[in-house]
JSON list of C-alpha atoms in Angstrom, two decimals:
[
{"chain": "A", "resi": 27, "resn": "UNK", "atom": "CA", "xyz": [-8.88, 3.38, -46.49]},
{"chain": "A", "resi": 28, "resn": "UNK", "atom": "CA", "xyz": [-12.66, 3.59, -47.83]},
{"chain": "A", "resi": 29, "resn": "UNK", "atom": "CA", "xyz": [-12.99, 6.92, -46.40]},
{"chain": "A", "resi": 30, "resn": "UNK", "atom": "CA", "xyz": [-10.68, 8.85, -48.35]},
{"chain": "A", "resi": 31, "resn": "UNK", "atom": "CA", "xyz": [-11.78, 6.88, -51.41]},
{"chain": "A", "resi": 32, "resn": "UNK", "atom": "CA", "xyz": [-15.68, 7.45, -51.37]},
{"chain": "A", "resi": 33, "resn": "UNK", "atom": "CA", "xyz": [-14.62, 11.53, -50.03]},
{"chain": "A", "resi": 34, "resn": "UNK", "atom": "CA", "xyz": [-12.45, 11.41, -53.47]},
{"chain": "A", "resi": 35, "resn": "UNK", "atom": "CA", "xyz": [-15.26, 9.85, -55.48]},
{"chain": "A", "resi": 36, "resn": "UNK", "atom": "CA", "xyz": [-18.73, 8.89, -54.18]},
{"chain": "A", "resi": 37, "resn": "UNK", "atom": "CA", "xyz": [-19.04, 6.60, -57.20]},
{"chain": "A", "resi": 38, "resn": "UNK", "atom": "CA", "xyz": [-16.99, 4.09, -55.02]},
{"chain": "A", "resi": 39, "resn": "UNK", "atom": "CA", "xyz": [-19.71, 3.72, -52.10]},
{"chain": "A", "resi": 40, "resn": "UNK", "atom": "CA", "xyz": [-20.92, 0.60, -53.63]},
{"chain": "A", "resi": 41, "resn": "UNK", "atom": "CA", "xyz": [-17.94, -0.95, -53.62]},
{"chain": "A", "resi": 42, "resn": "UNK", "atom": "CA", "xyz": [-17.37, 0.27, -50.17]},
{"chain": "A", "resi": 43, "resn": "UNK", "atom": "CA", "xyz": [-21.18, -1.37, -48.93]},
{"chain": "A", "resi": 44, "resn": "UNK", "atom": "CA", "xyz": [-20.23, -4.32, -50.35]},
{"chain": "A", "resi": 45, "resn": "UNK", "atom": "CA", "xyz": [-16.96, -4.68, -49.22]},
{"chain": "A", "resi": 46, "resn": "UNK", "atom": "CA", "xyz": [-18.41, -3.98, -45.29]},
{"chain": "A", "resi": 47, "resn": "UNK", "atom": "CA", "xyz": [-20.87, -6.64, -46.31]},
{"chain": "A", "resi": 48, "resn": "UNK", "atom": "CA", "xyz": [-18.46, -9.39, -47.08]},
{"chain": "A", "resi": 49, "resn": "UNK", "atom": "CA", "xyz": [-16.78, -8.35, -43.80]},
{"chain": "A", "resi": 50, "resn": "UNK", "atom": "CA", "xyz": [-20.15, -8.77, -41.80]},
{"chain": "A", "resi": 51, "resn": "UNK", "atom": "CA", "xyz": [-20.47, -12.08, -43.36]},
{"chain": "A", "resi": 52, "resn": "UNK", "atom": "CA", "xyz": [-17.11, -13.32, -41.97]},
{"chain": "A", "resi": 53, "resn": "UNK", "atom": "CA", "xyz": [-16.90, -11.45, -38.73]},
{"chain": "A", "resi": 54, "resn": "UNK", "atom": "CA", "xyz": [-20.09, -13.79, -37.78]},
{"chain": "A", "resi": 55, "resn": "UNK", "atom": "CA", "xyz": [-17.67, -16.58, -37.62]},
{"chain": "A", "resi": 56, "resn": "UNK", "atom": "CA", "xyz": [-15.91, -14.41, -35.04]},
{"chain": "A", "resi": 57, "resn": "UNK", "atom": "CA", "xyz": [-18.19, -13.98, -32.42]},
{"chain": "A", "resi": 58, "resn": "UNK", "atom": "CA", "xyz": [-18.76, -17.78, -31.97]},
{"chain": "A", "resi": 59, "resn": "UNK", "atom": "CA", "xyz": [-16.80, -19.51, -29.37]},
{"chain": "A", "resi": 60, "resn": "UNK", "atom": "CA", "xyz": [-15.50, -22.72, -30.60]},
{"chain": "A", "resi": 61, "resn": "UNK", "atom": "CA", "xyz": [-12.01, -24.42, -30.19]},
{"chain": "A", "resi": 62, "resn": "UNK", "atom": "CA", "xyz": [-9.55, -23.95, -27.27]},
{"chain": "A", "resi": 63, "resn": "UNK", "atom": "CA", "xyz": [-10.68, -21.21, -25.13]},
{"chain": "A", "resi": 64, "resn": "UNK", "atom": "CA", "xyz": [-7.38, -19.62, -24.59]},
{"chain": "A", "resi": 65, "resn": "UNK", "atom": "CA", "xyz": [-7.39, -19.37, -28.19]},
{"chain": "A", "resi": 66, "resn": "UNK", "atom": "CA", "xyz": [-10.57, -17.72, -28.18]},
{"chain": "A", "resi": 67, "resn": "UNK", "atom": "CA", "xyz": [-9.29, -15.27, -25.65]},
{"chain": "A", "resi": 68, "resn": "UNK", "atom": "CA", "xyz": [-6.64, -14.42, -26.69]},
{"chain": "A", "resi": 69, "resn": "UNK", "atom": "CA", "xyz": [-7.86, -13.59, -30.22]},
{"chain": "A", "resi": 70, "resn": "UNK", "atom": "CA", "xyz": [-10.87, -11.41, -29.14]},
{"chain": "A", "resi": 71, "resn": "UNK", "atom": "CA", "xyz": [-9.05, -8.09, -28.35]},
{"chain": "A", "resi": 72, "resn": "UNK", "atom": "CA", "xyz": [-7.21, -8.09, -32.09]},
{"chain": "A", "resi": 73, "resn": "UNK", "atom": "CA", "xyz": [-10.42, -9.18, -33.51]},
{"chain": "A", "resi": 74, "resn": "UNK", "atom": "CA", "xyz": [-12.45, -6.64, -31.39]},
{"chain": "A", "resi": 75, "resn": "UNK", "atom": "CA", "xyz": [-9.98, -3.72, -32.26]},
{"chain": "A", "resi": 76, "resn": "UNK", "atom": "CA", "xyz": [-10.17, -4.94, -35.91]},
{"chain": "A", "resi": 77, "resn": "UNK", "atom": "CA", "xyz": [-13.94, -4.39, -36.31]},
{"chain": "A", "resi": 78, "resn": "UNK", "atom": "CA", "xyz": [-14.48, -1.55, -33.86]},
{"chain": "A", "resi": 79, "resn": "UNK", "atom": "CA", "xyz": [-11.91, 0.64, -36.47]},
{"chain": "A", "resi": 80, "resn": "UNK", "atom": "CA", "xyz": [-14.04, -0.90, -39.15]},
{"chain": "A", "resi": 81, "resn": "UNK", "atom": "CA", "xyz": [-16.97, 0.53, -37.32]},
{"chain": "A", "resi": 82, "resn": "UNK", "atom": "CA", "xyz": [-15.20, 3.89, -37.34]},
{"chain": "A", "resi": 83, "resn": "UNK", "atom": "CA", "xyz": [-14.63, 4.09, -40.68]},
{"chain": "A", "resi": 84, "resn": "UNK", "atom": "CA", "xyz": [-18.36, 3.33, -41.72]},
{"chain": "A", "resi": 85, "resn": "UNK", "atom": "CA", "xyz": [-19.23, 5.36, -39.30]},
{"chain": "A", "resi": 86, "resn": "UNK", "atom": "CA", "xyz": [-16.68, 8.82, -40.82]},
{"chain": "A", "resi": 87, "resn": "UNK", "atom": "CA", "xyz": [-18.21, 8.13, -44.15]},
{"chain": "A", "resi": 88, "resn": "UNK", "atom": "CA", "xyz": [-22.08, 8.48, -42.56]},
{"chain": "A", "resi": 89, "resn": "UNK", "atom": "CA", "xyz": [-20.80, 11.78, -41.61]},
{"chain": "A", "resi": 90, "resn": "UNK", "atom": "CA", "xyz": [-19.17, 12.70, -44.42]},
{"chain": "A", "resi": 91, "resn": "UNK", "atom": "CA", "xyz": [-22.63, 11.93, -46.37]},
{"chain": "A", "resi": 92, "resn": "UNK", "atom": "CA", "xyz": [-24.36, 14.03, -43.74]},
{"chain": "A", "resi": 93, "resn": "UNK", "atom": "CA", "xyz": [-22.25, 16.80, -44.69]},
{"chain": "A", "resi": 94, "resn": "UNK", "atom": "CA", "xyz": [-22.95, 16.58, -48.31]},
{"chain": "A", "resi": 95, "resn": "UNK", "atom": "CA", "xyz": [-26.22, 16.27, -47.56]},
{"chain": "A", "resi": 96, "resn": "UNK", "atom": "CA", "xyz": [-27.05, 19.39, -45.83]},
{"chain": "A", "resi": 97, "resn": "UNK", "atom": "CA", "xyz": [-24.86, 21.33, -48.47]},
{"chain": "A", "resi": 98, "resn": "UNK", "atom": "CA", "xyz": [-27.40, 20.13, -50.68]},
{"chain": "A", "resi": 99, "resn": "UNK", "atom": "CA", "xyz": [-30.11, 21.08, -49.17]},
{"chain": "A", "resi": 100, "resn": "UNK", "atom": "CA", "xyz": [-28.75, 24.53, -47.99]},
{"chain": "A", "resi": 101, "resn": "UNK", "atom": "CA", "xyz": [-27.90, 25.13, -51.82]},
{"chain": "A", "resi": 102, "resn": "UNK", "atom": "CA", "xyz": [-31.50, 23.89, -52.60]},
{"chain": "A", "resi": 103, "resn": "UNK", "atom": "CA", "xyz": [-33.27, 26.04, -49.49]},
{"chain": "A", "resi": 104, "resn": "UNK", "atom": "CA", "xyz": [-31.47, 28.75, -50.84]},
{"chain": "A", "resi": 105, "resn": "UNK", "atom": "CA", "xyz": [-32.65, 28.34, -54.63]},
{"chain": "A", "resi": 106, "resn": "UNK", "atom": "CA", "xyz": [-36.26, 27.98, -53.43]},
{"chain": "A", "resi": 107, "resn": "UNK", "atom": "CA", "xyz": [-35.95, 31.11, -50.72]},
{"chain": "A", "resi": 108, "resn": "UNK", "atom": "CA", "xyz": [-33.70, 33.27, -53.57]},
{"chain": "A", "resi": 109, "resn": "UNK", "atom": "CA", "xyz": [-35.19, 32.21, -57.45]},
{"chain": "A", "resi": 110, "resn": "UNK", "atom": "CA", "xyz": [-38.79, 31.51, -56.98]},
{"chain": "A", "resi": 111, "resn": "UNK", "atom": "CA", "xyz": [-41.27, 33.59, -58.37]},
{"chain": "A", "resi": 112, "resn": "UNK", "atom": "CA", "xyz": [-43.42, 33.78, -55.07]},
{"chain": "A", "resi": 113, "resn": "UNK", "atom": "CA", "xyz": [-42.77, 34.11, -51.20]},
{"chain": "A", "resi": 114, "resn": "UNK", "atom": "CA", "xyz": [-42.62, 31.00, -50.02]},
{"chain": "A", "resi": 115, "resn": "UNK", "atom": "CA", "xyz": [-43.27, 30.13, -46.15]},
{"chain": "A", "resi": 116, "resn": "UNK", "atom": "CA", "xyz": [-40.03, 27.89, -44.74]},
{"chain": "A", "resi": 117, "resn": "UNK", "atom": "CA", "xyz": [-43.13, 24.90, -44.20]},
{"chain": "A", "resi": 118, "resn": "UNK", "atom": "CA", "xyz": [-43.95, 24.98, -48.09]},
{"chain": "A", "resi": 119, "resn": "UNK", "atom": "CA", "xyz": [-39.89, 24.99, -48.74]},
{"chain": "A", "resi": 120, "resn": "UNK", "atom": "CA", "xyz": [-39.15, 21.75, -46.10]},
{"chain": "A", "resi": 121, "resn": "UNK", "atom": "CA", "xyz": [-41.81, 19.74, -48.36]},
{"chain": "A", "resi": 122, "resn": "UNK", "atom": "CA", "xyz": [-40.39, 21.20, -52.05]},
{"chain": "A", "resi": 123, "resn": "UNK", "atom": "CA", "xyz": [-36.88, 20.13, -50.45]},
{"chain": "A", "resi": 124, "resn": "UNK", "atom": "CA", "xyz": [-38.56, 16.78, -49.44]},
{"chain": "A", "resi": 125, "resn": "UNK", "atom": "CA", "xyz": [-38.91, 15.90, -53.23]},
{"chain": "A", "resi": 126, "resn": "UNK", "atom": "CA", "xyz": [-35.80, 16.90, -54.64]},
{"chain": "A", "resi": 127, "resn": "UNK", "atom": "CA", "xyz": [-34.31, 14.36, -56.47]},
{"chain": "A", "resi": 128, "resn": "UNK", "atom": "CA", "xyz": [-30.69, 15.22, -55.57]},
{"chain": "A", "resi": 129, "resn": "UNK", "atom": "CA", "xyz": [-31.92, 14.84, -51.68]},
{"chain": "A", "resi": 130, "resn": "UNK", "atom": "CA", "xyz": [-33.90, 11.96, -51.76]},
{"chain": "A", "resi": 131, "resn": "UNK", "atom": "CA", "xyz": [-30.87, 10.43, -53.87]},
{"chain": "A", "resi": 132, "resn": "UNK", "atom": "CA", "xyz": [-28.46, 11.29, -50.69]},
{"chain": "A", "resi": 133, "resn": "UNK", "atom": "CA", "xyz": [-30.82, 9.86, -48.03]},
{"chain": "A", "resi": 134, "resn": "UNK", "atom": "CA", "xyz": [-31.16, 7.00, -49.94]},
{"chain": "A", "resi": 135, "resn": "UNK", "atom": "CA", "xyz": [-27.37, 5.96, -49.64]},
{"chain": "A", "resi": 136, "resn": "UNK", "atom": "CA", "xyz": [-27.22, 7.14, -46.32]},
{"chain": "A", "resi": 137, "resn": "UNK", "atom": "CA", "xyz": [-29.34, 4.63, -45.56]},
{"chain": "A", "resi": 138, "resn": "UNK", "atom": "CA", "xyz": [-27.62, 2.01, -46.77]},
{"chain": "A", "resi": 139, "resn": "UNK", "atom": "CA", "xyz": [-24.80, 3.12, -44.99]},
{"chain": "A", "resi": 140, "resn": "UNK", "atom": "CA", "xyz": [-27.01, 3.40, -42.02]},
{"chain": "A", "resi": 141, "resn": "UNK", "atom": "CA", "xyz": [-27.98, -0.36, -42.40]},
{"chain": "A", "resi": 142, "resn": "UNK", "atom": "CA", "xyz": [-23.93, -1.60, -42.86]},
{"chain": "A", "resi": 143, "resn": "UNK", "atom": "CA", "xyz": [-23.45, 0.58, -39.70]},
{"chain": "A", "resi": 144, "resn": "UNK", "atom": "CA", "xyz": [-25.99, -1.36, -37.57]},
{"chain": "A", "resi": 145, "resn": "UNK", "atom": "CA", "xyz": [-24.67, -4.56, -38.71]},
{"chain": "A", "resi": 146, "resn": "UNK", "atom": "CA", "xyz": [-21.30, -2.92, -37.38]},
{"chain": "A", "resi": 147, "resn": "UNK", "atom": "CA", "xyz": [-23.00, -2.30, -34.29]},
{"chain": "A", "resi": 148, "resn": "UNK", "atom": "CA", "xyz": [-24.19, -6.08, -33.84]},
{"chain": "A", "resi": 149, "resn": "UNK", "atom": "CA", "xyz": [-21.12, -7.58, -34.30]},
{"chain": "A", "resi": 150, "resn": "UNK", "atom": "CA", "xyz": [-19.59, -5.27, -31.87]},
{"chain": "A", "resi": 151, "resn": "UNK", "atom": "CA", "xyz": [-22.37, -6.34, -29.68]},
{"chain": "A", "resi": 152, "resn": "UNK", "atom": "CA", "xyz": [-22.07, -9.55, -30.03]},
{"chain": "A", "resi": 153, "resn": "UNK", "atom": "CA", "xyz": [-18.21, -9.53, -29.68]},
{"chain": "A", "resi": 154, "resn": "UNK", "atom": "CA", "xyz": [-19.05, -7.81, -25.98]},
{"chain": "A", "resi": 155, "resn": "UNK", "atom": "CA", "xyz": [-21.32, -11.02, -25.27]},
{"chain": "A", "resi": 156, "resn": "UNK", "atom": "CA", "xyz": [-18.39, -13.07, -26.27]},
{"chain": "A", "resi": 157, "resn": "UNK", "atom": "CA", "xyz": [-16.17, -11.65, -23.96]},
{"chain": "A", "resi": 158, "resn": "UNK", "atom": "CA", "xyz": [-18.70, -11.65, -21.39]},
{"chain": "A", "resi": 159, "resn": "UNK", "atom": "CA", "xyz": [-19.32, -15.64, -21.32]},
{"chain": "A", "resi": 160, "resn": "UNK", "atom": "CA", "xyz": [-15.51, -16.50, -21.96]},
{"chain": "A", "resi": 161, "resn": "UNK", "atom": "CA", "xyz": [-14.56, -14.54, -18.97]},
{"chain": "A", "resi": 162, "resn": "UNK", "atom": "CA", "xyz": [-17.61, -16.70, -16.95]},
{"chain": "A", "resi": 163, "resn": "UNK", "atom": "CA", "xyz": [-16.46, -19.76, -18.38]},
{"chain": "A", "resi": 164, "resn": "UNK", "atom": "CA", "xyz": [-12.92, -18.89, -17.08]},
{"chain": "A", "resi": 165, "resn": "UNK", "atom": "CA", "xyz": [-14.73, -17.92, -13.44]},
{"chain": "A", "resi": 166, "resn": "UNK", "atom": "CA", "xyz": [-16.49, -21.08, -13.53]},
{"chain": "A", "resi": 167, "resn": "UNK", "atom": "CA", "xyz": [-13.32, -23.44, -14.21]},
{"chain": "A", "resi": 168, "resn": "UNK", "atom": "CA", "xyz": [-11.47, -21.46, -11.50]},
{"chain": "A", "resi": 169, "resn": "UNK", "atom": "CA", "xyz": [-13.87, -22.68, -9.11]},
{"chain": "A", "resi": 170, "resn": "UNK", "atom": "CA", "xyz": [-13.95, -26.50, -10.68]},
{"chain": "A", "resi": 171, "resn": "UNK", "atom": "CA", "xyz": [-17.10, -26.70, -12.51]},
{"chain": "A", "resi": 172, "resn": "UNK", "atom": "CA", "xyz": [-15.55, -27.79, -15.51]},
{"chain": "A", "resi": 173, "resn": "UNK", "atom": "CA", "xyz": [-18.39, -30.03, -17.49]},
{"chain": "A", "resi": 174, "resn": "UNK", "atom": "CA", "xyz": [-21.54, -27.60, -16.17]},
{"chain": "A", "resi": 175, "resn": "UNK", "atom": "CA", "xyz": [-24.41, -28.20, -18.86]},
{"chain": "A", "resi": 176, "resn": "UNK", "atom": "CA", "xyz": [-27.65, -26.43, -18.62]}
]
């Protein structure tokens, strides 16, 4: 969904961070185990599936702005190798490139996009965990230790 928007018009990455955002918030709720276990269980692969395709979406529109981004700065190697009045060595072009406000404008939101990613990535994370102690849990009732406390 997001990912054909932002491609369309880049103007709607904001929304899209923010949107991700809100999601982060309540997928934190997921990754707690509270209730019936069963429950829990049986939620975690739709909720799992749910925020991994989330994750792949944030993660198409990093690439996306990667793309962009190195069109940019081939179009701006190309105006500093092509239109400037001197020979220029490719050293002194990587730092003129370094300042350009077009570039620094791109890395900037790919950041940002970097940082929803991550959060992506420690949900996903923690979702794993989840699964991990629910299945010990499960392991641990088969065997009769039902009320184990640490």
């Amino acid at each position: 969904m997001w990912y054909n928007l932002v491609k369309s018009d880049i103007g709607r990455l904001p929304d899209m961070i923010e949107y991700y955002l809100q999601e982060v918030d309540a997928a934190h709720t997921e990754t707690k185990i509270s209730g019936s276990l069963e429950k829990n269980a049986q939620d975690l692969p739709g909720i799992m599936s749910y925020r991994f395709s989330q994750l792949q979406e944030i993660e198409a529109v990093l690439k996306w702005l990667t793309i962009q981004y190195d069109k940019i700065r081939s179009d701006n190697y190309r105006k500093y190798l092509e239109k400037y009045n001197r020979d220029l060595s490719d050293r002194s072009i990587e730092k003129y490139l370094d300042g350009e406000k077009d570039i620094v404008d791109m890395n900037y939101l790919m950041n940002e996009v970097a940082l929803v990613r991550n959060k992506y990535l420690a949900i996903i994370k923690a979702l794993e965990v989840k699964q991990f102690q629910i299945g010990h849990i499960v392991k641990l009732r088969v065997v009769g230790i039902n009320d184990a406390t640490l």
